[in-house]
């Protein structure tokens, strides 16, 4: 199929046309999404929001749905935490036999959603309703191509609805495991290389005054080949809810990861989210948070550790729509070798959002002369009684501190690791769930050791 | 123990050390005195292995080993210690964690077993007590937000934990009030031993009232122009560096 939206978009429209039909609200939702995607096409380098993200290698590849894969014993184990409720998805498909969802909440694979089942109405109401890929944000009506694609093409998907007043004490872990079966395609003969694609979809609705912790893990065997994962997640925090969320991204080094997440936070609710990115070759996370009720509060923190010639892009948009809303963003990046990063953070304060308190910080540590970090904090303020601050830094390791540690006997490599760890530690130590924190600390330490070639003479 | 011969060093294009000779034996305390810009701190940094300084001539030997062949951490493992004039603040690295990493790196390099958390804590408490350092400092990030006096005491604590064979104290007295000065001096005196030597670099004589040196050297324009016993420090105090220069110029002429 060729398309006015271009040959790359045409290949994804083909994927949609090959889907078998399904009934109910999902079908209507998908049709609406693919229509919007077809009209908009993929973003190009002329699109201001995508100017620094090179989609060329991704869009030249021939997409095909990720193969069905049956989980082998121990395959998911490296990514699972003890004492959690679990929902495990492999190549976008629900692995029910390996999962142990919580009982007092509705946690289902979307594809299995029984019509008229418990909370089916809530799921139908919220799925796709908040994401910019479908309903437009007030200030930015543009279609997010990847969010729209996800809606059109997601596989089983996970929906978690926490009823009003329920406190889920154990974290709910949602593991999205990619197991590519194709090797790296050979593009040498001019034909497009093949790329396996999956579209994880998550919806979390935290009912009024409920509390829960959701741990999302996007993972693959570090030695897996290339693949494309295009996740979308929606979070709805009803009045007074407290939802804690961690998103750990440890995809394979050749993976494309283009994710979209959207949160709507209602009156006096709290959404506290951390995004930690250690893997992937081309990674982009677009996050939109709408503070949609008086006193709503969100924290959006993140860490990216990037080496080789990898690329990580975090695009943040926080909208203060109601009075006395607060947002706090702290993103830190560690870049080595020829790695590149983009942080693009926009805080948008609507006229009604008096007494807004917003803070945004992006700090980058460059470990090599060839690494490059871009940082673009932006404020758009239409209310007059607000407190908004933003700041960004791009710096190098403190040579005086390095010398000081070495003079005390700490070898250069170890001293180097200590200083980088010290820079990033607050973001991994923020995790209050012990097994997660230990995992993050370990991943941070090993990513620093792995990034050091050992041949650094000074 | 330490043998510095005809040492020339420069930073960028500026030659700062122009032929320093210094010999230090175990158990001795040497004072190196000199005005600002005479090369005192450069000497300390070159001994510790700072790469910004280029040694252009001469030699540096520690127990017969060529220091120039050794990285800063290897010099530490061999038993060389530098107390910094300006201790560096390191946010995010706990003081106690740092000291444990430093001690265990040194023990490992010497083929000794690393101390476990309990044994290290016991040692740290004992040494903090010996040099009169408040235990609250141990729980804070390295030097971050420390007062000038706290930073200098922390240097002495590090020395007490690492037990070097040769300690170079670079203007450890600068910026200290008299009480802090006495505490720091008492810490150094508590660590004096027959097999340990000190090089005390200072601008003023007053520290030497509390740490009495065996030898005093006067450094001027990158050279040691006079050496003598502890009485030389007092002579400097009376006559100033200018007086010493004239005296040494007269001496070399005769």
XYZ file of C-alpha atoms in Angstrom:
712
model
C 0.000 0.000 0.000
C 1.350 3.420 -0.835
C 0.214 6.403 1.106
C 0.118 10.147 0.895
C 1.872 10.043 4.256
C 4.968 8.503 2.654
C 6.376 5.016 2.060
C 7.392 4.474 5.697
C 3.891 5.280 6.937
C 2.542 3.028 4.195
C 4.444 0.064 5.635
C 2.764 0.603 9.013
C -0.639 1.079 7.400
C -0.030 -2.336 5.829
C 0.499 -3.792 9.278
C -2.881 -2.403 10.283
C -4.655 -3.749 7.198
C -3.266 -7.225 7.964
C -4.910 -7.271 11.391
C -7.897 -9.532 11.825
C -11.050 -7.827 12.913
C -12.163 -7.429 16.484
C -15.402 -6.280 17.969
C -16.474 -3.644 20.413
C -14.987 -0.332 21.422
C -11.412 -1.377 20.593
C -12.246 -1.617 16.911
C -13.666 1.899 16.774
C -10.732 3.205 18.767
C -8.207 1.619 16.439
C -9.947 2.904 13.336
C -9.933 6.413 14.700
C -6.244 6.143 15.594
C -5.084 4.752 12.259
C -7.050 7.468 10.490
C -5.230 10.125 12.452
C -1.902 8.469 11.855
C -2.556 8.251 8.125
C -3.454 11.918 7.974
C -0.409 13.035 9.934
C 2.286 10.577 8.848
C 5.599 10.240 10.649
C 7.254 13.405 11.888
C 10.159 14.735 9.849
C 13.219 16.764 10.723
C 11.217 19.856 9.815
C 8.943 19.209 12.777
C 10.284 21.340 15.636
C 9.571 18.646 18.237
C 11.441 16.005 16.222
C 14.255 18.091 14.794
C 16.952 16.403 16.886
C 15.658 12.841 16.633
C 16.925 10.980 13.579
C 14.188 8.530 12.626
C 15.819 7.625 9.286
C 17.219 4.189 10.218
C 13.938 3.231 11.885
C 11.716 4.343 9.040
C 13.815 2.694 6.336
C 13.268 -0.734 7.925
C 10.462 -3.062 6.940
C 8.269 -3.607 10.036
C 6.727 -6.938 10.831
C 4.803 -7.984 13.925
C 7.050 -9.483 16.589
C 6.773 -13.251 16.546
C 4.814 -15.172 19.135
C 7.272 -16.471 21.705
C 6.689 -18.864 24.564
C 8.593 -17.871 27.654
C 11.400 -20.300 28.458
C 12.210 -21.174 32.044
C 14.207 -18.398 33.656
C 13.968 -16.090 30.645
C 12.128 -13.350 32.493
C 13.803 -13.941 35.846
C 16.612 -11.362 35.496
C 14.002 -8.624 35.269
C 11.543 -9.694 37.964
C 11.392 -8.442 41.529
C 10.296 -10.533 44.506
C 7.166 -9.701 46.478
C 5.352 -8.098 43.544
C 2.134 -8.696 41.712
C 3.127 -9.452 38.150
C 1.872 -9.017 34.621
C 4.315 -10.321 32.039
C 4.096 -9.583 28.338
C 6.362 -11.119 25.718
C 6.554 -9.384 22.340
C 3.361 -7.562 23.254
C 1.430 -10.738 24.160
C 0.232 -11.530 27.658
C 1.987 -14.477 29.321
C -0.888 -15.350 31.630
C 0.720 -18.523 32.987
C 3.756 -16.549 34.211
C 1.713 -13.674 35.617
C 0.186 -13.183 39.046
C -1.957 -10.071 38.911
C -3.362 -8.587 42.106
C -6.790 -9.793 43.184
C -8.545 -6.766 44.573
C -7.957 -4.721 41.446
C -8.901 -5.331 37.871
C -5.735 -6.206 36.031
C -6.433 -7.731 32.681
C -5.051 -8.086 29.240
C -7.088 -5.683 27.128
C -7.645 -8.261 24.434
C -9.333 -10.503 26.993
C -11.574 -7.764 28.292
C -15.015 -9.318 28.648
C -17.823 -7.069 27.509
C -19.676 -5.844 30.557
C -16.979 -7.246 32.873
C -15.893 -5.562 36.038
C -14.551 -2.072 35.324
C -14.956 -2.572 31.581
C -16.737 0.764 31.466
C -13.868 2.540 33.221
C -11.384 0.988 30.834
C -13.431 1.906 27.802
C -13.853 5.419 29.136
C -10.147 6.085 29.700
C -8.302 4.044 27.115
C -7.100 6.420 24.485
C -9.199 9.234 25.877
C -6.351 11.062 27.497
C -3.511 10.436 25.114
C -2.645 13.183 22.676
C -2.573 10.630 19.905
C -6.351 10.724 19.997
C -7.980 13.403 22.067
C -6.032 16.574 21.554
C -4.323 18.396 24.352
C -5.677 21.889 24.715
C -2.448 23.566 23.730
C -1.038 21.094 21.280
C -3.524 19.517 18.958
C -0.927 17.731 16.869
C -1.223 14.001 16.573
C 1.565 12.018 18.159
C 2.288 9.544 15.375
C 3.728 6.831 17.601
C 0.959 7.065 20.193
C -1.607 6.811 17.396
C 0.233 3.838 15.891
C 0.299 2.143 19.269
C -3.435 2.593 19.674
C -4.060 1.167 16.223
C -1.696 -1.762 16.595
C -1.206 -2.708 20.254
C -1.395 -6.403 21.093
C -2.839 -7.608 24.341
C -2.110 -4.556 26.471
C -2.579 -4.247 30.227
C -5.335 -2.448 32.067
C -5.083 -1.921 35.806
C -8.002 -0.333 37.607
C -7.618 0.306 41.314
C -11.006 0.790 42.911
C -11.844 3.791 45.044
C -10.193 3.746 48.451
C -8.155 0.600 47.837
C -4.519 0.597 48.916
C -2.417 -1.957 47.041
C 0.564 -2.528 49.300
C 2.728 -4.717 47.076
C 4.046 -3.142 43.878
C 2.497 -4.250 40.597
C 5.254 -5.082 38.147
C 4.464 -4.979 34.436
C 7.271 -6.552 32.431
C 7.432 -5.920 28.694
C 9.947 -8.407 27.417
C 11.173 -8.268 23.830
C 12.507 -11.469 22.329
C 13.413 -10.752 18.708
C 13.745 -13.767 16.456
C 15.214 -12.085 13.369
C 18.904 -11.328 13.170
C 20.033 -7.913 12.069
C 18.736 -7.341 8.559
C 21.217 -6.834 5.767
C 20.499 -3.510 4.144
C 23.512 -3.788 1.857
C 21.526 -4.907 -1.184
C 19.315 -1.845 -1.072
C 16.304 -3.726 0.257
C 14.832 -2.513 3.510
C 15.989 -4.553 6.502
C 13.279 -6.291 8.462
C 12.463 -5.152 11.962
C 10.206 -6.826 14.501
C 7.766 -4.441 16.093
C 5.701 -4.616 19.251
C 3.302 -2.099 20.731
C 2.960 -2.484 24.520
C -0.058 -0.665 25.908
C -0.722 0.137 29.542
C -3.657 1.837 31.185
C -3.651 2.537 34.916
C -6.703 4.097 36.527
C -6.155 4.894 40.203
C -9.600 5.424 41.712
C -10.390 8.140 44.231
C -8.176 7.970 47.318
C -6.542 4.759 46.160
C -2.828 4.057 46.406
C -0.606 1.849 44.299
C 2.892 1.408 42.934
C 3.410 0.316 39.335
C 6.844 -0.813 38.136
C 7.174 -0.971 34.376
C 10.164 -2.763 32.932
C 11.004 -2.650 29.228
C 13.638 -5.297 28.767
C 15.434 -7.719 26.502
C 18.418 -9.985 26.716
C 21.364 -7.579 26.389
C 22.685 -9.705 23.508
C 19.405 -9.658 21.557
C 19.531 -8.132 18.096
C 17.579 -5.146 16.826
C 13.847 -4.641 17.224
C 11.384 -1.801 17.568
C 9.286 -1.324 20.672
C 6.666 1.400 20.591
C 4.959 1.557 23.982
C 2.205 3.834 25.158
C 0.991 4.224 28.716
C -1.856 6.185 30.195
C -2.256 7.034 33.863
C -5.379 8.486 35.376
C -5.147 9.595 38.996
C -8.615 10.319 40.326
C -9.119 12.780 43.180
C -6.902 12.047 46.173
C -5.175 9.055 44.581
C -1.466 8.429 45.093
C 0.176 6.579 42.216
C 3.880 5.810 42.217
C 5.402 4.683 38.963
C 8.852 3.619 37.855
C 9.730 2.968 34.268
C 12.947 1.051 33.756
C 14.187 0.779 30.183
C 16.853 -1.869 29.635
C 16.328 -2.724 25.989
C 19.026 -4.341 23.844
C 21.721 -2.051 22.478
C 20.398 -2.157 18.898
C 16.753 -1.571 19.804
C 14.577 1.320 18.757
C 12.389 2.434 21.650
C 9.872 5.181 20.992
C 7.598 5.529 23.968
C 4.743 7.757 24.886
C 3.221 8.224 28.314
C 0.428 10.385 29.451
C -0.855 11.198 32.921
C -3.932 13.055 34.037
C -3.878 14.017 37.697
C -7.077 15.161 39.326
C -7.789 17.161 42.486
C -5.266 16.617 45.307
C -3.939 13.493 43.615
C -0.252 12.615 43.401
C 1.591 11.062 40.466
C 5.200 10.317 41.293
C 7.039 8.845 38.319
C 10.669 7.998 37.585
C 12.027 6.989 34.219
C 15.403 5.255 34.090
C 16.958 4.566 30.741
C 19.981 2.270 30.496
C 19.437 0.469 27.191
C 18.370 0.879 23.592
C 20.122 2.341 20.567
C 17.635 5.035 19.680
C 15.399 5.921 22.586
C 12.748 8.542 22.827
C 10.282 9.049 25.656
C 7.520 11.576 25.308
C 5.777 12.361 28.557
C 2.732 14.534 28.993
C 1.269 15.288 32.415
C -1.917 17.251 32.891
C -2.498 18.684 36.358
C -6.219 18.737 36.011
C -7.577 19.447 39.482
C -6.829 21.895 42.254
C -3.862 20.824 44.371
C -2.763 18.068 41.978
C 0.916 17.188 42.276
C 3.356 15.366 40.040
C 7.022 14.451 40.140
C 8.586 13.375 36.871
C 12.176 12.362 37.383
C 14.573 10.578 35.127
C 18.044 9.248 34.563
C 19.701 8.285 31.303
C 23.055 6.574 31.078
C 24.231 6.436 27.481
C 27.401 5.213 25.805
C 28.595 4.059 22.399
C 26.842 5.899 19.609
C 23.464 5.571 21.287
C 20.863 8.322 21.489
C 18.302 9.130 24.184
C 15.663 11.828 23.883
C 13.252 12.836 26.644
C 10.475 15.181 25.692
C 8.449 16.401 28.640
C 5.356 18.479 28.736
C 3.661 19.436 31.982
C 0.432 21.390 31.858
C -0.813 23.214 34.919
C -4.513 23.643 34.300
C -5.877 24.305 37.764
C -4.862 26.442 40.755
C -2.341 25.351 43.381
C -0.892 22.557 41.310
C 2.728 21.536 41.720
C 5.180 19.789 39.445
C 8.759 18.787 40.012
C 11.103 17.442 37.364
C 14.669 16.308 37.849
C 16.395 14.658 34.896
C 20.040 13.692 34.912
C 22.113 12.290 32.090
C 25.489 10.562 31.949
C 26.969 10.449 28.452
C 30.091 8.671 27.284
C 31.803 7.898 23.973
C 29.847 9.416 21.048
C 26.485 9.254 22.801
C 23.950 12.014 22.321
C 20.975 13.099 24.367
C 18.128 15.535 24.150
C 16.117 16.874 27.043
C 13.227 19.013 25.977
C 11.059 20.087 28.874
C 8.117 22.382 28.594
C 6.038 23.654 31.458
C 2.794 25.219 30.362
C 0.825 27.199 32.949
C -2.739 28.008 31.966
C -4.323 31.273 32.969
C -6.521 29.553 35.560
C -3.567 27.890 37.252
C -2.741 30.540 39.833
C -0.356 29.579 42.652
C 1.320 27.048 40.405
C 4.621 25.802 41.782
C 6.758 24.260 39.063
C 10.393 23.291 39.058
C 12.396 21.703 36.280
C 16.054 20.715 36.365
C 18.178 18.909 33.804
C 21.809 18.097 34.565
C 24.181 16.354 32.203
C 27.587 14.868 32.816
C 29.777 14.357 29.768
C 32.479 11.722 30.160
C 34.002 12.059 26.713
C 34.925 14.844 24.341
C 32.688 13.360 21.644
C 29.505 13.052 23.723
C 26.846 15.666 23.177
C 23.922 16.722 25.353
C 21.141 19.064 24.276
C 19.006 20.646 26.944
C 16.037 22.872 26.168
C 13.948 23.853 29.156
C 10.956 25.986 28.247
C 8.362 27.834 30.264
C 5.092 29.154 28.931
C 3.198 30.989 31.625
C -0.218 32.572 31.245
C -1.019 33.044 34.940
C 0.463 35.890 36.964
C 0.813 34.464 40.463
C 3.088 31.484 40.030
C 6.493 30.206 41.046
C 8.295 28.530 38.170
C 11.992 27.773 37.989
C 14.062 25.869 35.536
C 17.718 25.201 35.061
C 20.008 23.052 33.032
C 23.682 22.239 33.197
C 26.093 20.356 30.981
C 29.429 19.660 32.617
C 32.389 17.377 32.836
C 33.819 15.336 35.648
C 35.525 17.420 38.330
C 39.243 16.778 37.716
C 40.161 18.184 41.121
C 37.867 15.681 42.815
C 39.300 12.880 40.695
C 42.853 13.839 41.681
C 41.867 14.087 45.343
C 40.447 10.564 45.350
C 43.491 9.168 43.567
C 45.915 10.844 45.941
C 44.084 8.968 48.700
C 44.848 5.694 46.943
C 41.637 5.079 45.002
C 42.566 3.858 41.503
C 41.562 6.057 38.617
C 38.803 3.825 37.258
C 37.249 3.338 40.674
C 37.476 7.049 41.474
C 35.860 7.832 38.146
C 33.007 5.420 38.909
C 32.540 6.869 42.402
C 32.141 10.383 41.048
C 29.707 9.405 38.318
C 27.720 7.311 40.769
C 27.645 10.272 43.153
C 26.223 12.415 40.362
C 23.390 10.015 39.563
C 22.663 8.312 42.880
C 19.726 10.425 44.028
C 17.658 9.142 41.120
C 18.226 5.461 41.841
C 18.000 5.912 45.600
C 14.630 7.588 45.214
C 13.096 4.134 44.712
C 11.503 3.168 48.022
C 10.922 -0.508 47.120
C 14.112 -2.253 48.255
C 14.525 -4.865 45.481
C 14.000 -2.184 42.825
C 16.491 0.164 44.460
C 19.124 -2.570 44.681
C 18.536 -3.485 41.044
C 18.848 0.139 39.941
C 22.011 0.651 42.014
C 23.507 -2.451 40.433
C 22.539 -1.381 36.928
C 23.982 2.070 37.462
C 27.273 0.649 38.766
C 27.593 -1.921 36.007
C 26.668 0.559 33.277
C 29.473 2.783 34.547
C 31.962 -0.085 34.613
C 30.795 -1.319 31.218
C 31.178 2.141 29.775
C 34.801 2.343 30.856
C 37.088 0.828 28.307
C 39.863 0.664 30.872
C 42.316 2.206 28.442
C 41.797 5.749 29.630
C 45.219 7.107 30.484
C 44.063 10.353 32.058
C 63.137 7.836 52.335
C 62.511 10.837 50.044
C 65.207 12.098 47.755
C 64.482 15.111 45.581
C 67.396 16.136 43.349
C 67.680 19.196 41.152
C 63.924 19.185 40.577
C 62.650 21.480 37.838
C 58.914 21.703 37.160
C 56.630 23.951 35.215
C 52.951 24.513 34.727
C 52.067 25.535 31.196
C 54.971 27.807 30.215
C 55.905 28.957 33.696
C 58.908 27.340 35.307
C 58.116 27.252 39.000
C 60.634 24.860 40.514
C 64.181 25.585 39.420
C 66.375 22.993 41.027
C 65.031 21.801 44.378
C 67.115 19.433 46.500
C 65.513 17.829 49.533
C 66.329 14.691 51.474
C 64.025 13.342 54.153
C 64.725 10.312 56.352
C 62.349 8.210 58.436
C 61.365 9.801 61.752
C 62.263 13.318 60.658
C 60.074 16.385 60.466
C 61.065 18.899 57.809
C 59.542 22.343 57.430
C 59.554 24.031 54.025
C 58.930 27.729 54.392
C 58.594 30.425 51.811
C 56.545 33.402 50.710
C 53.625 33.245 48.281
C 54.701 32.226 44.807
C 57.959 30.618 45.932
C 56.826 27.174 44.680
C 55.783 25.519 47.963
C 52.424 24.206 46.757
C 53.892 23.208 43.413
C 56.415 21.053 45.254
C 53.570 19.398 47.191
C 51.494 18.776 44.059
C 54.449 17.409 42.106
C 55.208 14.990 44.946
C 51.565 13.806 44.885
C 51.581 13.353 41.105
C 49.439 16.163 39.743
C 49.516 15.869 35.968
C 49.151 19.601 35.330
C 52.764 20.020 36.422
C 55.495 18.881 34.126
C 58.812 17.795 35.581
C 61.409 19.046 33.137
C 64.571 17.990 34.954
C 65.811 16.321 38.107
C 64.560 13.295 39.975
C 62.085 12.260 42.683
C 62.740 9.059 44.580
C 60.694 7.480 47.345
C 62.346 4.475 48.997
C 64.487 4.182 45.885
C 61.498 4.103 43.510
C 61.091 6.753 40.833
C 57.941 8.674 41.758
C 57.599 9.981 38.219
C 56.860 6.462 37.052
C 54.015 6.143 39.555
C 50.361 7.250 39.278
C 48.976 9.309 42.189
C 47.224 6.239 43.619
C 50.416 4.179 43.396
C 52.269 6.846 45.360
C 49.548 6.610 48.006
C 49.899 2.828 48.102
C 53.643 3.250 48.604
C 52.919 5.350 51.698
C 52.966 8.932 50.457
C 50.261 11.257 51.750
C 49.389 14.837 50.839
C 47.210 16.967 53.096
C 45.696 19.452 50.644
C 45.838 23.181 51.109
C 42.347 23.305 49.604
C 40.575 19.999 50.289
C 38.075 19.271 47.517
C 34.342 19.092 48.175
C 32.797 15.935 46.710
C 28.995 15.994 46.866
C 27.317 12.608 46.819
C 30.292 10.671 48.234
C 30.017 9.979 51.959
C 33.104 10.782 54.016
C 33.145 7.435 55.750
C 32.531 5.523 52.504
C 35.360 7.444 50.848
C 37.793 6.674 53.672
C 36.915 2.994 53.584
C 37.406 2.867 49.804
C 40.754 4.651 50.158
C 42.011 2.402 52.947
C 40.893 -0.800 51.288
C 42.331 0.203 47.915
C 45.660 0.724 49.639
C 45.416 -2.547 51.562
C 44.514 -4.388 48.389
C 47.473 -2.871 46.528
C 49.724 -4.095 49.345
C 48.259 -7.593 49.216
C 46.441 -7.175 52.528
C 42.880 -8.183 53.217
C 40.187 -5.511 52.973
C 38.643 -4.435 56.266
C 34.974 -5.299 56.643
C 32.419 -2.698 57.650
C 32.624 -3.460 61.382
C 36.407 -3.481 61.612
C 36.627 -0.319 59.559
C 34.115 1.486 61.741
C 36.050 0.523 64.845
C 39.277 1.854 63.330
C 37.595 5.026 62.108
C 36.113 5.812 65.527
C 39.425 5.222 67.223
C 41.317 7.491 64.809
C 38.618 10.183 64.862
C 39.020 10.195 68.618
C 42.811 10.346 68.343
C 42.780 13.465 66.166
C 39.696 14.967 67.820
C 37.288 14.893 64.873
C 33.547 14.981 65.498
C 31.902 11.770 64.306
C 29.146 13.825 62.683
C 31.671 14.789 59.975
C 32.005 11.134 59.006
C 28.387 10.901 57.943
C 28.493 13.951 55.678
C 29.639 14.059 52.047
C 33.399 14.574 51.687
C 34.214 18.154 52.731
C 30.878 19.433 51.451
C 29.857 22.476 53.453
C 32.711 21.898 55.911
C 34.211 24.981 57.545
C 37.886 25.714 56.829
C 38.853 24.152 60.161
C 36.702 21.071 59.571
C 38.306 20.500 56.183
C 41.816 20.627 57.652
C 40.862 18.300 60.497
C 39.364 15.938 57.969
C 42.731 15.862 56.172
C 44.439 14.930 59.426
C 41.818 12.236 60.042
C 42.485 10.784 56.601
C 46.175 10.718 57.428
C 45.433 8.964 60.715
C 43.368 6.291 58.950
C 45.749 5.736 56.028
C 48.923 5.724 58.183
C 51.358 6.953 55.534
C 55.127 6.670 55.837
C 55.642 10.190 54.537
C 53.049 12.930 55.017
C 53.294 16.219 53.173
C 51.153 18.904 54.819
C 50.500 21.747 52.396
C 49.739 24.916 54.364
C 47.574 22.960 56.727
C 47.743 25.969 59.067
C 46.333 28.494 56.611
C 42.950 29.847 57.560
C 42.950 28.244 61.001
C 42.299 30.059 64.252
C 44.642 29.310 67.117
C 42.437 26.604 68.669
C 42.045 24.750 65.389
C 45.762 25.123 64.787
C 46.538 23.519 68.139
C 44.106 20.664 67.425
C 45.615 19.984 64.035
C 49.158 20.155 65.441
C 48.206 17.812 68.272
C 46.811 15.391 65.669
C 50.084 15.465 63.746
C 52.160 15.034 66.926
C 50.016 12.048 67.925
C 51.003 10.417 64.638
C 54.766 11.082 64.889
C 56.697 7.829 64.829
C 60.214 6.643 64.215
C 59.311 5.136 60.872
C 57.191 8.034 59.664
C 58.361 11.359 58.271
C 56.627 14.702 57.724
C 57.181 17.584 55.350
C 55.338 20.589 56.741
C 54.876 23.332 54.169
C 53.989 26.666 55.659
C 54.133 30.366 55.123
C 54.268 31.283 58.801
C 56.373 30.175 61.674
C 53.504 29.857 64.146
C 52.591 26.230 63.263
C 56.188 25.303 64.051
C 55.628 26.341 67.676
C 53.410 23.276 67.916
C 55.032 20.913 65.437
C 58.712 21.290 66.145
C 60.754 20.433 63.035
C 64.158 18.793 62.887
C 65.071 20.694 59.730
C 63.851 23.954 58.215
C 64.270 24.869 54.547
C 63.610 28.199 52.936
C 62.165 28.056 49.430
C 62.522 31.168 47.275
C 61.916 31.452 43.530
C 61.761 27.711 43.094
C 65.006 26.891 44.952
C 65.869 26.003 48.521
C 68.138 28.888 49.440
C 68.839 27.964 53.053
C 68.487 24.987 55.326
C 68.999 24.779 59.056
C 67.608 23.579 62.361
C 64.390 24.718 64.029
C 66.131 27.981 64.952
C 65.976 29.050 61.308
C 62.201 29.413 61.571
C 62.602 31.873 64.414
C 65.252 33.792 62.485
C 62.789 34.042 59.589
C 60.130 35.327 61.925
C 62.481 38.128 63.052
C 64.157 39.096 59.792
C 61.561 38.153 57.170
C 62.235 36.410 53.860
C 64.063 39.468 52.494
C 66.621 39.291 55.285
C 67.208 35.606 54.601
C 67.738 36.274 50.900
C 70.445 38.814 51.634
C 72.070 36.489 54.118
C 72.067 33.594 51.682
C 73.283 35.784 48.842
C 76.134 36.918 51.106
C 76.810 33.322 52.126
C 77.062 32.013 48.603
C 79.316 34.894 47.639
C 81.807 34.077 50.429
